[in-house]
Each structure stands twice: as structure tokens, then as C-alpha cells.
CSV table of C-alpha atoms and ligand atoms in Angstrom, one decimal:
chain,number,residue,atom,x,y,z
A,1,MET,CA,-6.1,-50.4,3.0
A,2,TYR,CA,-8.1,-52.1,5.6
A,3,ASN,CA,-6.1,-53.2,8.6
A,4,LEU,CA,-7.6,-55.3,11.4
A,5,VAL,CA,-6.1,-56.5,14.7
A,6,LEU,CA,-7.5,-59.7,16.2
A,7,PHE,CA,-6.9,-59.5,20.0
A,8,GLY,CA,-7.4,-61.9,22.9
A,9,PRO,CA,-5.7,-64.2,25.4
A,10,PRO,CA,-3.7,-67.3,24.4
A,11,GLY,CA,-6.2,-69.9,23.2
A,12,SER,CA,-9.0,-67.4,22.5
A,13,GLY,CA,-9.1,-68.6,18.9
A,14,LYS,CA,-7.1,-65.8,17.1
A,15,GLY,CA,-5.2,-68.2,14.9
A,16,THR,CA,-8.3,-70.3,14.2
A,17,GLN,CA,-10.5,-67.3,13.2
A,18,SER,CA,-7.7,-65.5,11.4
A,19,GLU,CA,-7.5,-68.3,8.8
A,20,LYS,CA,-11.2,-67.8,8.0
A,21,ILE,CA,-11.1,-64.0,8.1
A,22,VAL,CA,-8.2,-63.6,5.6
A,23,GLU,CA,-10.1,-65.8,3.2
A,24,HIS,CA,-13.3,-63.8,3.6
A,25,CYS,CA,-11.7,-60.4,3.4
A,26,GLY,CA,-8.7,-61.0,1.1
A,27,LEU,CA,-6.2,-59.6,3.7
A,28,VAL,CA,-2.6,-60.7,4.3
A,29,HIS,CA,-2.3,-62.7,7.5
A,30,LEU,CA,0.4,-61.6,9.9
A,31,SER,CA,0.7,-64.0,12.8
A,32,THR,CA,3.8,-63.3,14.9
A,33,GLY,CA,3.3,-66.7,16.6
A,34,ASN,CA,3.5,-68.4,13.2
A,35,LEU,CA,6.5,-66.4,12.1
A,36,LEU,CA,8.3,-67.2,15.3
A,37,ARG,CA,7.5,-70.9,15.0
A,38,GLU,CA,8.9,-70.9,11.4
A,39,GLU,CA,12.1,-69.3,12.6
A,40,ILE,CA,12.4,-72.0,15.3
A,41,LYS,CA,11.7,-74.7,12.8
A,42,ASN,CA,14.5,-73.4,10.6
A,43,LYS,CA,16.8,-73.1,13.6
A,44,THR,CA,17.7,-69.5,12.8
A,45,PRO,CA,19.5,-67.3,15.4
A,46,LEU,CA,16.3,-65.3,15.8
A,47,GLY,CA,14.3,-68.6,16.3
A,48,MET,CA,16.8,-70.0,18.9
A,49,GLU,CA,16.5,-66.7,20.9
A,50,ALA,CA,12.7,-66.7,20.6
A,51,LYS,CA,12.4,-70.4,21.7
A,52,SER,CA,14.1,-69.7,25.0
A,53,PHE,CA,11.3,-67.2,25.9
A,54,ILE,CA,8.4,-69.1,24.4
A,55,ASP,CA,9.3,-72.3,26.3
A,56,LYS,CA,9.0,-70.4,29.6
A,57,GLY,CA,5.6,-68.8,28.6
A,58,HIS,CA,7.3,-65.4,28.3
A,59,LEU,CA,6.9,-62.9,25.5
A,60,VAL,CA,9.7,-62.6,22.9
A,61,PRO,CA,11.5,-59.2,23.3
A,62,ASP,CA,9.8,-56.3,21.5
A,63,GLU,CA,12.8,-55.4,19.3
A,64,VAL,CA,12.9,-58.9,17.9
A,65,VAL,CA,9.2,-59.0,17.1
A,66,ILE,CA,9.0,-55.5,15.7
A,67,GLY,CA,12.0,-56.1,13.4
A,68,MET,CA,10.2,-59.3,12.1
A,69,VAL,CA,7.0,-57.4,11.4
A,70,ASP,CA,8.8,-54.7,9.6
A,71,SER,CA,10.5,-57.2,7.3
A,72,TYR,CA,7.1,-58.9,6.7
A,73,PHE,CA,5.6,-55.5,5.6
A,74,ASP,CA,8.4,-55.0,3.2
A,75,ALA,CA,7.8,-58.4,1.7
A,76,HIS,CA,4.1,-57.7,1.1
A,77,LYS,CA,4.1,-54.2,-0.4
A,78,ASP,CA,1.0,-54.9,-2.6
A,79,ALA,CA,-1.3,-56.0,0.3
A,80,LYS,CA,-4.7,-54.5,0.2
A,81,GLY,CA,-4.7,-54.8,4.0
A,82,PHE,CA,-3.4,-56.9,6.9
A,83,LEU,CA,-4.9,-59.0,9.6
A,84,PHE,CA,-2.7,-58.8,12.7
A,85,ASP,CA,-2.9,-62.0,14.8
A,86,GLY,CA,-1.1,-62.0,18.1
A,87,PHE,CA,0.5,-58.6,17.5
A,88,PRO,CA,0.7,-56.1,19.1
A,89,ARG,CA,1.1,-57.8,22.5
A,90,THR,CA,2.7,-54.9,24.5
A,91,LEU,CA,2.2,-51.2,24.5
A,92,ALA,CA,5.7,-50.7,22.9
A,93,GLN,CA,4.5,-53.0,20.0
A,94,ALA,CA,1.2,-51.1,19.7
A,95,LYS,CA,3.1,-47.8,19.4
A,96,ALA,CA,5.6,-49.2,16.9
A,97,LEU,CA,2.7,-50.6,14.8
A,98,ASP,CA,1.1,-47.1,14.7
A,99,LYS,CA,4.4,-45.7,13.5
A,100,LEU,CA,4.8,-48.4,10.8
A,101,MET,CA,1.2,-47.8,9.6
A,102,ALA,CA,1.8,-44.0,9.5
A,103,LEU,CA,4.9,-44.5,7.3
A,104,LYS,CA,2.7,-46.5,4.9
A,105,LYS,CA,0.1,-43.6,5.1
A,106,THR,CA,-2.5,-46.0,6.6
A,107,ALA,CA,-3.8,-46.9,10.1
A,108,ILE,CA,-5.4,-49.7,12.1
A,109,ALA,CA,-9.2,-49.6,11.4
A,110,GLN,CA,-10.5,-51.8,14.1
A,111,VAL,CA,-9.3,-54.1,17.0
A,112,LEU,CA,-11.6,-57.1,17.6
A,113,MET,CA,-11.2,-58.6,21.1
A,114,LEU,CA,-12.4,-62.2,21.6
A,115,ASP,CA,-13.8,-62.7,25.1
A,116,VAL,CA,-13.5,-66.3,26.4
A,117,ASP,CA,-13.9,-67.7,29.9
A,118,GLN,CA,-10.6,-68.6,31.7
A,119,GLU,CA,-11.7,-72.2,32.2
A,120,GLU,CA,-12.5,-72.6,28.5
A,121,LEU,CA,-9.1,-71.1,27.6
A,122,ILE,CA,-7.2,-73.7,29.6
A,123,LYS,CA,-9.5,-76.5,28.3
A,124,ARG,CA,-8.8,-75.5,24.7
A,125,LEU,CA,-5.0,-75.3,25.3
A,126,VAL,CA,-4.8,-78.6,27.2
A,127,HIS,CA,-6.6,-80.2,24.2
A,128,ARG,CA,-4.3,-78.5,21.7
A,129,GLY,CA,-1.3,-79.6,23.7
A,130,LYS,CA,-2.2,-83.2,23.0
A,131,THR,CA,-1.9,-82.8,19.2
A,132,SER,CA,0.0,-79.6,18.3
A,133,GLY,CA,3.6,-80.7,19.1
A,134,ARG,CA,4.1,-77.1,20.4
A,135,SER,CA,6.5,-77.0,23.3
A,136,ASP,CA,4.6,-74.1,24.9
A,137,ASP,CA,1.4,-76.1,24.9
A,138,ALA,CA,2.8,-79.2,26.5
A,139,ASP,CA,2.8,-78.0,30.1
A,140,GLU,CA,-0.2,-76.6,32.0
A,141,ASN,CA,2.2,-74.5,34.2
A,142,ILE,CA,3.5,-72.8,31.1
A,143,GLN,CA,0.0,-72.1,29.9
A,144,ARG,CA,-0.9,-70.5,33.2
A,145,LYS,CA,2.2,-68.4,33.0
A,146,ARG,CA,1.1,-67.3,29.5
A,147,GLN,CA,-2.3,-66.2,30.8
A,148,GLU,CA,-0.6,-64.3,33.6
A,149,VAL,CA,1.8,-62.5,31.1
A,150,TYR,CA,-1.3,-61.7,29.0
A,151,ARG,CA,-3.0,-60.0,31.9
A,152,SER,CA,0.1,-58.0,33.0
A,153,GLU,CA,1.7,-57.1,29.6
A,154,THR,CA,-0.9,-57.5,26.9
A,155,LEU,CA,-4.2,-56.3,28.4
A,156,PRO,CA,-2.9,-52.7,28.7
A,157,VAL,CA,-2.9,-52.7,24.8
A,158,ALA,CA,-6.7,-53.1,25.0
A,159,ASP,CA,-6.9,-49.8,27.0
A,160,TYR,CA,-4.7,-48.1,24.4
A,161,TYR,CA,-7.1,-49.0,21.6
A,162,THR,CA,-10.2,-48.2,23.7
A,163,LYS,CA,-8.8,-44.7,24.1
A,164,GLU,CA,-8.5,-44.5,20.3
A,165,LYS,CA,-12.1,-45.7,20.0
A,166,LYS,CA,-11.0,-48.7,18.0
A,167,LEU,CA,-11.7,-51.7,20.3
A,168,ALA,CA,-14.8,-53.9,20.0
A,169,ASN,CA,-15.5,-56.9,22.2
A,170,LEU,CA,-16.9,-60.0,20.6
A,171,ASP,CA,-18.2,-63.1,22.3
A,172,GLY,CA,-15.5,-65.8,21.6
A,173,MET,CA,-17.5,-68.6,23.2
A,174,GLY,CA,-19.4,-71.2,21.1
A,175,SER,CA,-18.6,-73.1,17.9
A,176,ILE,CA,-15.9,-71.9,15.5
A,177,ASP,CA,-18.6,-71.1,12.9
A,178,GLU,CA,-20.8,-69.2,15.3
A,179,ILE,CA,-17.9,-67.0,16.3
A,180,PHE,CA,-16.8,-66.5,12.7
A,181,GLY,CA,-20.4,-65.4,11.9
A,182,ARG,CA,-20.2,-62.8,14.6
A,183,ILE,CA,-16.9,-61.5,13.3
A,184,CYS,CA,-18.1,-61.3,9.7
A,185,SER,CA,-21.3,-59.4,10.6
A,186,TYR,CA,-19.1,-56.9,12.5
A,187,ILE,CA,-16.6,-56.5,9.7
A,188,ASP,CA,-19.2,-56.3,7.0
A,189,LYS,CA,-21.1,-53.6,8.9
A,190,LYS,CA,-17.9,-51.6,9.4
A,191,THR,CA,-16.6,-51.9,5.8
A,192,LYS,CA,-20.0,-51.1,4.2
A,193,LYS,CA,-20.2,-47.7,6.0
B,1,B4P,P1,0.4,-67.5,19.4
B,1,B4P,O1,0.8,-68.3,18.2
B,1,B4P,O2,-0.1,-66.1,19.1
B,1,B4P,O3,-0.5,-68.4,20.2
B,1,B4P,P2,-1.9,-68.4,21.0
B,1,B4P,O4,-2.1,-67.1,21.6
B,1,B4P,O5,-1.8,-69.6,21.9
B,1,B4P,O6,-3.0,-68.8,20.0
B,1,B4P,P3,-4.5,-68.4,19.6
B,1,B4P,O7,-5.2,-67.4,20.4
B,1,B4P,O8,-4.2,-68.1,18.2
B,1,B4P,O9,-5.3,-69.8,19.7
B,1,B4P,P4,-5.9,-70.8,18.7
B,1,B4P,O10,-6.7,-70.2,17.6
B,1,B4P,O11,-4.7,-71.6,18.2
B,1,B4P,O12,1.7,-67.2,20.3
B,1,B4P,C1,2.6,-68.2,20.8
B,1,B4P,C2,3.8,-67.6,21.6
B,1,B4P,O13,4.6,-66.8,20.7
B,1,B4P,C3,3.4,-66.6,22.7
B,1,B4P,O14,3.1,-67.2,23.9
B,1,B4P,C4,4.7,-65.7,22.8
B,1,B4P,O15,5.7,-66.3,23.6
B,1,B4P,C5,5.2,-65.7,21.3
B,1,B4P,N1,4.7,-64.4,20.6
B,1,B4P,C6,3.8,-64.4,19.6
B,1,B4P,N2,3.5,-63.2,19.2
B,1,B4P,C7,4.3,-62.3,20.0
B,1,B4P,C8,4.5,-60.9,20.1
B,1,B4P,N3,3.8,-60.1,19.4
B,1,B4P,N4,5.3,-60.4,21.1
B,1,B4P,C9,6.0,-61.3,21.9
B,1,B4P,N5,5.9,-62.6,21.8
B,1,B4P,C10,5.1,-63.2,20.9
B,1,B4P,O16,-6.8,-71.7,19.5
B,1,B4P,C11,-6.4,-72.5,20.6
B,1,B4P,C12,-7.0,-73.8,20.6
B,1,B4P,O17,-8.4,-73.8,20.7
B,1,B4P,C13,-6.8,-74.6,19.2
B,1,B4P,O18,-6.5,-75.9,19.5
B,1,B4P,C14,-8.2,-74.5,18.5
B,1,B4P,O19,-8.4,-75.6,17.7
B,1,B4P,C15,-9.1,-74.4,19.7
B,1,B4P,N6,-10.3,-73.6,19.4
B,1,B4P,C16,-10.3,-72.4,18.8
B,1,B4P,N7,-11.6,-71.9,18.7
B,1,B4P,C17,-12.4,-72.9,19.3
B,1,B4P,C18,-13.8,-72.9,19.6
B,1,B4P,N8,-14.6,-72.0,19.2
B,1,B4P,N9,-14.2,-74.0,20.3
B,1,B4P,C19,-13.4,-75.0,20.7
B,1,B4P,N10,-12.0,-75.0,20.5
B,1,B4P,C20,-11.5,-73.9,19.8
């Protein structure tokens, strides 16, 4: 099993690049953002709880997200590997993911971090806000809150993976295809070893 985490701040292009990576590598895409939006769309109790956090730019509680990931694993027993997009976002989630992987007798192979300038992040999200219909995109104050939450709660996850010698930084600036090219050369180099 080859398991990859795509990491980076809100708007760094995780969702955009993930679509292309899963096609290139034949992995199952696990986006906690997409799963939560699906729950919200279906007005489930989990979705309604999640919405109250997302609309303020906060993270959804760990136990909710971890439970959702656990069920997704169970529903994809035959996967040859997973691409984690937007998960883990806290240290507790990173530790829970390691436990889930160990239970499956596998592990996270690499964590790719997309580096993007702060101004470019806000520019992308403001642009997405005009078309996405996502309530968390609509307001620049919510976007700034999300960047703040990323720095305080999510960035420590990068240190966790650095200590495990799994983190690689990639330039996330440029066109979507240029960035995808960088990601592919990195993955191809690692998987051919
Ligand atoms: P996510 O769905 O993960 O949203 P994101 O971080 O904003 O998106 P991403 O980085 O994927 O950006 P994208 O490719 O779309 O999370 C949403 C919310 O759900 C979170 O705030 C949180 O509340 C909750 N949540 C999710 N996971 C959670 C977890 N594990 N724990 C707790 N809470 C959780 O790119 C952004 C825009 O830029 C797009 O419009 C795209 O077209 C554009 N773009 C991309 N690449 C570009 C490029 N190279 N050049 C120009 N534009 C580009």
C-alpha cells in the first residue's frame, strides 16, 4: 500500500492537485473537506454539527473527523493506497491516523507540503469565493481566521512528520500543471526506489 498525505494551508491547492494525483497513481482520494461538505449537503446530524464550526473558520472536532475517516477506510478495504487531502489537520488526528494505519499493517509513506505565499492564498480563496457557493469562502474574515487556525493548530503536524523524516516541501506557486509536474517527479522518484 502506498499512502500519501497532501499538506498545506487553506487554498494551497490540495483539492485541485489531489484530483490529478489519484488519477496518476490509482489511489483512493480521502478529502475530509469533501466528506464534510457531503454530510452538510445531506443535512445529516454530523453535517449540521460540522457546519457550525466550518462557517466560523474553525476546525471540526477531532472525534467527528476521525470517526468519519475510520468509516471511509472500512468502505474501501481493497484500496491499493490512499491520498489524504486536508487530513490530518491536528496532532491528535496525525496520531490517530498512525494508529489506523498500523491496524491495517501499513504506514504513511510521504507527506508533501505545498508552499504558497500568504497573499496568493487569499487571492485564490477570494476568487474561489465568487464561484464555489461554499459558505466558508464567502467572507474574507473567515478566510483569515482559517489561515490563523492553520498556523496554530495544523502547522505543528508538519513538525511531527519532519521528526519522522517523512515531510517534503514542494513549491506550490505557478500554474496547476507546473505544480502537478513537480509532484509527479517527486512521487515517481520515491516509488521507483
Ligand atoms: P478543505 O476542503 O480541505 O479546504 P481548503 O483547505 O480550502 O482547500 P484546498 O487547499 O484543497 O484548496 P483548493 O485546491 O480548493 O477544508 C474546508 C473546511 O473543512 C476547513 O476549513 C475545516 O473547517 C473543515 N475540515 C476539513 N478537514 C478537516 C479536518 N481534518 N479536521 C477538522 N476540520 C476539517 O484551491 C483553492 C483555490 O485556488 C481553488 O479555487 C483553485 O481553483 C485555486 N487554485 C488551485 N491551484 C491554483 C494555482 N496553481 N493557481 C491559481 N489558482 C489555483
